[in-house]
Coordinates of C-alpha atoms in Angstrom, one line a residue:
M86 CA -19.3 -9.6 -173.0
A87 CA -20.9 -12.0 -175.4
T88 CA -23.4 -12.7 -172.5
I89 CA -24.1 -8.8 -171.7
T90 CA -24.3 -8.0 -175.3
G91 CA -26.9 -11.0 -175.9
A92 CA -28.8 -9.8 -172.7
A93 CA -28.9 -6.4 -174.3
R94 CA -30.5 -7.6 -177.8
A95 CA -32.9 -9.6 -175.7
G96 CA -34.2 -6.2 -174.0
R97 CA -33.2 -8.0 -170.6
R98 CA -31.3 -6.1 -167.8
P99 CA -27.4 -7.7 -167.6
A100 CA -27.0 -9.5 -165.0
L101 CA -24.9 -7.9 -161.7
G102 CA -21.8 -9.2 -160.7
P103 CA -22.1 -10.2 -156.8
H104 CA -20.0 -7.3 -155.7
L105 CA -21.9 -4.9 -157.0
S106 CA -25.3 -6.6 -156.5
R107 CA -24.3 -6.4 -152.4
K108 CA -23.1 -2.5 -153.1
R109 CA -26.6 -2.0 -154.2
K110 CA -28.4 -3.7 -151.3
L111 CA -26.5 -1.8 -148.8
F112 CA -27.4 1.5 -150.3
W113 CA -30.8 2.0 -148.8
P114 CA -29.5 1.0 -145.3
F115 CA -27.0 3.4 -145.2
A116 CA -28.3 6.2 -147.2
A117 CA -31.9 6.3 -145.2
P118 CA -30.7 7.6 -141.9
A119 CA -28.9 10.5 -144.0
L120 CA -32.1 11.3 -146.1
A121 CA -34.5 10.7 -142.8
L122 CA -32.3 13.7 -141.2
Y123 CA -32.4 15.7 -143.9
L124 CA -36.1 15.6 -144.2
A125 CA -37.0 16.4 -140.8
F126 CA -34.3 19.1 -140.1
L127 CA -34.2 20.6 -143.6
V128 CA -37.0 19.8 -146.1
L129 CA -39.9 19.7 -143.7
P130 CA -38.7 23.0 -141.2
T131 CA -38.4 24.9 -144.9
I132 CA -41.8 23.6 -146.1
A133 CA -43.5 25.2 -142.3
T134 CA -41.5 28.1 -143.2
V135 CA -42.9 29.0 -146.2
V136 CA -46.4 27.7 -145.0
L137 CA -46.0 30.2 -141.9
S138 CA -45.2 33.2 -144.3
F139 CA -48.6 33.4 -145.2
T140 CA -50.1 33.4 -141.7
S141 CA -50.1 35.7 -138.8
W142 CA -48.8 33.9 -135.5
S143 CA -47.4 35.2 -132.3
G144 CA -46.1 31.8 -131.2
A145 CA -47.2 29.2 -128.6
G146 CA -50.6 29.1 -127.4
D147 CA -51.8 30.8 -130.2
T148 CA -53.3 29.8 -133.4
P149 CA -52.1 31.0 -136.8
R150 CA -54.6 33.2 -138.9
P151 CA -54.1 32.9 -142.8
Q152 CA -52.7 36.6 -144.0
G153 CA -52.3 35.9 -147.5
V154 CA -49.7 37.8 -149.3
G155 CA -50.2 40.6 -146.2
N156 CA -46.7 39.9 -144.8
Y157 CA -44.7 40.1 -147.9
V158 CA -46.7 43.5 -148.9
R159 CA -46.1 44.8 -145.6
M160 CA -41.9 43.3 -145.4
W161 CA -41.4 45.0 -149.1
Q162 CA -43.0 48.5 -147.9
S163 CA -41.0 48.5 -144.8
D164 CA -38.1 50.7 -144.5
S165 CA -36.2 48.4 -141.6
F166 CA -36.4 45.6 -144.5
R167 CA -35.0 47.7 -147.1
Y168 CA -31.9 48.6 -144.8
A169 CA -31.6 44.9 -144.1
F170 CA -31.8 44.0 -147.7
G171 CA -29.0 47.3 -149.2
N172 CA -27.0 46.1 -146.6
T173 CA -26.9 42.2 -147.2
L174 CA -25.9 43.2 -150.6
I175 CA -23.3 45.3 -149.9
Y176 CA -21.6 42.5 -147.7
V177 CA -22.5 40.0 -150.6
F178 CA -21.1 42.0 -153.2
L179 CA -18.7 44.5 -152.2
G180 CA -17.3 42.6 -149.3
G181 CA -17.1 39.2 -151.9
V182 CA -15.1 41.5 -154.4
G183 CA -12.6 43.1 -151.5
T184 CA -12.3 39.6 -149.7
F185 CA -11.4 38.0 -153.3
L186 CA -9.0 40.4 -154.4
L187 CA -7.3 40.4 -151.4
A188 CA -7.2 36.5 -151.8
F189 CA -5.9 36.9 -155.1
L190 CA -3.0 39.2 -154.1
F191 CA -2.0 36.8 -151.3
T192 CA -2.2 33.9 -153.7
M193 CA 0.3 35.4 -156.1
V194 CA 2.5 36.4 -153.3
L195 CA 2.4 33.1 -151.2
R196 CA 3.1 30.9 -153.6
D197 CA 6.3 31.6 -154.1
M198 CA 7.2 33.0 -150.6
R199 CA 9.4 31.2 -148.3
G200 CA 7.6 30.2 -145.1
G201 CA 4.4 30.3 -147.0
K202 CA 2.2 27.8 -145.1
I203 CA 3.4 29.8 -141.6
V204 CA 1.8 32.9 -142.7
R205 CA -1.1 30.8 -144.2
A206 CA -1.7 29.8 -141.1
I207 CA -1.6 33.2 -139.5
L208 CA -3.9 34.7 -142.0
F209 CA -6.5 31.7 -141.2
F210 CA -6.3 32.6 -137.5
P211 CA -9.1 35.1 -137.6
N212 CA -11.8 32.4 -138.6
I213 CA -11.1 30.3 -135.7
V214 CA -12.3 33.3 -133.4
A215 CA -16.1 33.2 -132.7
P216 CA -18.0 36.0 -134.6
V217 CA -19.2 37.4 -131.0
A218 CA -15.7 37.6 -129.7
L219 CA -14.5 39.2 -132.8
G220 CA -17.2 41.9 -132.8
M221 CA -16.2 42.7 -129.3
F222 CA -12.4 43.1 -130.1
L223 CA -13.4 45.3 -133.1
G224 CA -15.9 47.2 -130.8
F225 CA -12.8 48.1 -128.9
V226 CA -10.9 48.9 -132.0
F227 CA -13.3 51.2 -133.3
K228 CA -14.8 52.5 -130.0
Y229 CA -15.7 56.4 -130.0
Q230 CA -16.3 57.7 -126.9
P231 CA -14.9 61.3 -125.4
G232 CA -12.0 60.3 -123.2
K233 CA -12.2 56.7 -124.1
Q234 CA -11.1 56.6 -127.5
G235 CA -10.5 53.1 -129.4
L236 CA -7.3 52.0 -130.9
A237 CA -8.3 53.4 -134.6
N238 CA -9.2 56.9 -133.0
Y239 CA -6.4 56.8 -130.9
V240 CA -4.3 56.4 -133.8
L241 CA -6.0 58.9 -135.9
E242 CA -5.6 61.5 -132.9
H243 CA -1.9 60.5 -132.8
L244 CA -1.5 61.3 -136.7
G245 CA -3.4 64.9 -136.2
A246 CA -6.5 64.0 -137.5
D247 CA -10.1 64.1 -136.0
A248 CA -11.4 60.8 -134.4
A249 CA -14.3 59.5 -136.6
K250 CA -17.5 58.1 -135.3
F251 CA -16.9 54.6 -136.9
L252 CA -19.6 52.8 -135.3
A253 CA -22.2 55.4 -135.9
P254 CA -25.4 54.1 -137.9
E255 CA -24.7 55.8 -140.9
N256 CA -21.2 54.5 -140.9
V257 CA -21.4 50.9 -139.2
T258 CA -22.0 49.0 -142.6
G259 CA -18.8 50.1 -144.1
V260 CA -16.8 49.2 -140.9
V261 CA -18.5 45.7 -140.4
T262 CA -17.8 45.3 -144.6
A263 CA -13.8 46.4 -144.0
S264 CA -14.1 43.9 -140.8
L265 CA -15.8 41.1 -142.8
I266 CA -12.9 41.2 -145.7
W267 CA -10.0 41.4 -143.1
A268 CA -11.4 38.3 -141.1
S269 CA -12.9 36.1 -144.0
S270 CA -9.8 36.8 -146.4
G271 CA -7.9 34.1 -144.7
F272 CA -10.4 31.3 -145.2
Y273 CA -10.4 31.7 -148.7
I274 CA -6.7 32.1 -149.3
T275 CA -6.5 29.0 -147.7
I276 CA -8.9 27.3 -150.1
L277 CA -7.4 29.0 -153.3
M278 CA -3.9 27.8 -152.0
A279 CA -4.9 24.5 -151.6
A280 CA -5.8 24.4 -155.1
V281 CA -2.5 26.2 -156.3
D282 CA -0.5 23.6 -154.6
Q283 CA -2.1 21.2 -157.0
I284 CA -0.6 23.1 -160.2
P285 CA 2.4 21.2 -161.6
P286 CA 5.2 23.2 -160.8
Q287 CA 6.5 22.9 -164.3
L288 CA 4.0 25.3 -165.9
Y289 CA 5.2 28.3 -163.8
E290 CA 8.6 27.1 -164.8
D291 CA 7.9 27.3 -168.3
A292 CA 6.4 30.8 -167.7
D293 CA 9.8 31.7 -166.0
L294 CA 11.4 31.1 -168.7
G295 CA 9.2 32.8 -171.4
G296 CA 9.7 36.0 -169.0
A297 CA 6.0 36.5 -167.7
S298 CA 5.6 38.7 -164.8
P299 CA 3.6 37.3 -161.6
W300 CA 0.3 38.9 -162.8
Q301 CA 1.0 37.1 -166.5
K302 CA 1.3 33.8 -164.4
F303 CA -1.7 34.5 -162.1
R304 CA -3.6 35.2 -165.2
S305 CA -2.8 32.5 -167.5
V306 CA -1.7 29.8 -165.1
T307 CA -3.0 29.9 -161.9
L308 CA -6.6 31.6 -162.4
P309 CA -7.2 29.2 -165.2
L310 CA -6.4 25.9 -163.1
T311 CA -8.2 27.1 -160.0
W312 CA -11.4 28.4 -161.5
D313 CA -13.7 25.7 -160.3
V314 CA -12.3 26.0 -156.9
V315 CA -12.5 29.7 -157.3
G316 CA -16.5 29.1 -158.3
V317 CA -16.9 27.2 -155.2
A318 CA -15.6 29.6 -153.0
G319 CA -17.9 32.2 -154.1
V320 CA -20.6 30.0 -153.5
L321 CA -19.4 29.7 -149.7
W322 CA -19.0 33.6 -149.8
T323 CA -22.3 34.1 -151.0
I324 CA -24.3 31.9 -148.3
N325 CA -22.1 32.8 -145.7
A326 CA -22.7 36.6 -146.4
L327 CA -26.5 36.5 -146.6
K328 CA -26.1 34.9 -143.1
I329 CA -24.3 37.7 -141.3
F330 CA -25.6 38.1 -138.0
E331 CA -23.5 38.3 -134.9
L332 CA -21.0 40.7 -136.1
V333 CA -23.2 43.3 -136.5
F334 CA -25.3 42.7 -133.7
V335 CA -22.4 43.1 -131.6
L336 CA -20.8 45.9 -133.4
A337 CA -23.7 48.1 -134.0
G338 CA -26.0 47.1 -131.1
P339 CA -26.3 49.8 -128.7
G340 CA -26.4 47.2 -125.6
T341 CA -30.0 46.9 -125.1
Y342 CA -32.3 45.3 -127.6
A343 CA -31.0 45.6 -131.6
P344 CA -28.7 47.9 -133.5
P345 CA -30.5 50.7 -135.3
N346 CA -32.6 50.3 -138.5
R347 CA -30.2 51.5 -140.6
A348 CA -27.1 48.9 -139.7
W349 CA -29.7 45.8 -140.0
T350 CA -29.1 42.7 -142.1
L351 CA -32.1 40.3 -143.4
G352 CA -30.6 38.0 -140.3
I353 CA -31.2 40.7 -137.9
Y354 CA -34.6 41.3 -139.5
V355 CA -35.7 38.0 -139.0
F356 CA -34.2 38.1 -135.6
D357 CA -36.5 41.3 -134.8
R358 CA -39.6 39.8 -136.0
T359 CA -39.2 36.4 -134.3
F360 CA -38.7 38.0 -130.6
G361 CA -41.1 41.2 -131.4
S362 CA -38.9 44.6 -130.7
N363 CA -42.4 45.7 -129.4
G364 CA -43.2 42.7 -127.1
T365 CA -45.0 40.9 -129.5
P366 CA -43.6 38.3 -131.9
D367 CA -44.8 38.0 -135.3
F368 CA -43.6 34.6 -136.9
G369 CA -45.6 35.3 -140.2
A370 CA -43.1 38.2 -141.1
A371 CA -40.2 36.5 -139.7
C372 CA -40.7 33.3 -142.3
A373 CA -41.7 35.8 -145.0
C374 CA -38.1 37.2 -144.5
A375 CA -36.4 34.1 -143.9
V376 CA -38.3 32.7 -147.6
A377 CA -37.3 36.0 -149.1
M378 CA -33.6 35.1 -147.8
I379 CA -33.6 31.2 -149.7
A380 CA -35.1 33.0 -152.6
L381 CA -32.3 35.4 -153.0
V382 CA -29.5 32.7 -151.9
S383 CA -30.8 30.4 -154.4
I384 CA -31.0 32.9 -157.2
L385 CA -27.5 34.2 -156.6
V386 CA -26.2 30.9 -156.5
V387 CA -27.4 29.9 -159.6
L388 CA -26.5 32.9 -161.2
L389 CA -22.8 32.4 -160.1
R390 CA -22.7 28.8 -161.2
R391 CA -23.8 30.0 -164.6
L392 CA -21.2 32.8 -165.1
M393 CA -18.7 30.5 -163.8
R394 CA -19.4 27.7 -166.2
R395 CA -16.3 26.6 -168.4
D396 CA -15.0 23.6 -169.9
A397 CA -12.6 21.3 -167.5
I398 CA -9.1 22.0 -167.9
Q399 CA -7.1 18.7 -167.8
F400 CA -3.3 19.2 -165.9

C-alpha cells in the first residue's frame, strides 16, 4: 500500500502484479482475431454500403457512377418505400406492444403455475421453426380460394360467417402482425421468466401476506425487478422487427417474384432493388434503403434505452 501511494505521489504508474501483467499481454492476441472479423464483416461492409448509396450501380461488370443524394430523394418519393416504411413501423410498434402484453400476461400466470416450465417450452416452440416453414404453414391456415379454403375460413364458415381474404394486399399486414405476436411471444416469455426466476420468493410471499392481487404483484415486484431485462428484450424486438422479410415474403407473395407493394417491408424493398424487379438491379437504391434501416434502428434503440433508463435495484 505504501509503495503504491509513493508511486502515485511521484507521478509514476504503480507497478502491476505478475498476474495482471500477464493478462494484459494476452489481451491483444485474443482480441485481435475478433476485432479483425468485426472490421472485415461489419465495419467495412457498412462503410461500403454508405458509399454505394450515393452511386448508381447495376452490379458486376459495371462501374458505380456518382448520384449524390438522388437515390435518397427517389426513395422517399417512391410509393413502394412509403408502404415498406409504414408496414415496418407497424410491425415494430403494434407487434411489439402485442408481443410484450402477451409475454407479461403469461409471466404473471406461469410464475405460480404447476408445470410452468413445460408450458414455457411449448410456447417457445414456434421460434425453433424456420420463418419460411412457418409462413407456409400460416399460408395454409389463412388461404382463400373458392372450394379450397384454409383452416381459418373453414372455421368462419362453420360459425356462419363469410370467408375472409386474409392474405389480400390490404389485409396481409394485419395477418403478419398477429402471426408475429403469436410466433415471437414465446421467445420473450422465456427471457422474462428467466429474469423472474431470479427474484427472491420471499418478496412474493410478503406481497401475498399483504393481500396483493396478481396485478399488484406484477406492478410492484415483477416489473421493477425485471426492468433491465425488459429493456434488453425491447432492443432485441426492435432489431428483429426491422429485419422481417421471410414471413411477409411467403405469406404475401403471389408465387412469382415479390409481394404486392402494399405488403412490402424495408427488407423486401432492399431485395427488390438488389435483384431488380424490371430485370436491372440498382445497388445504389438498395444501399440507400439499407442505410435508412441502419439509421432507423439506431434511433429507435437509443430512444428505447433512454426511455428504459433508471437506477439499478439491488435484491
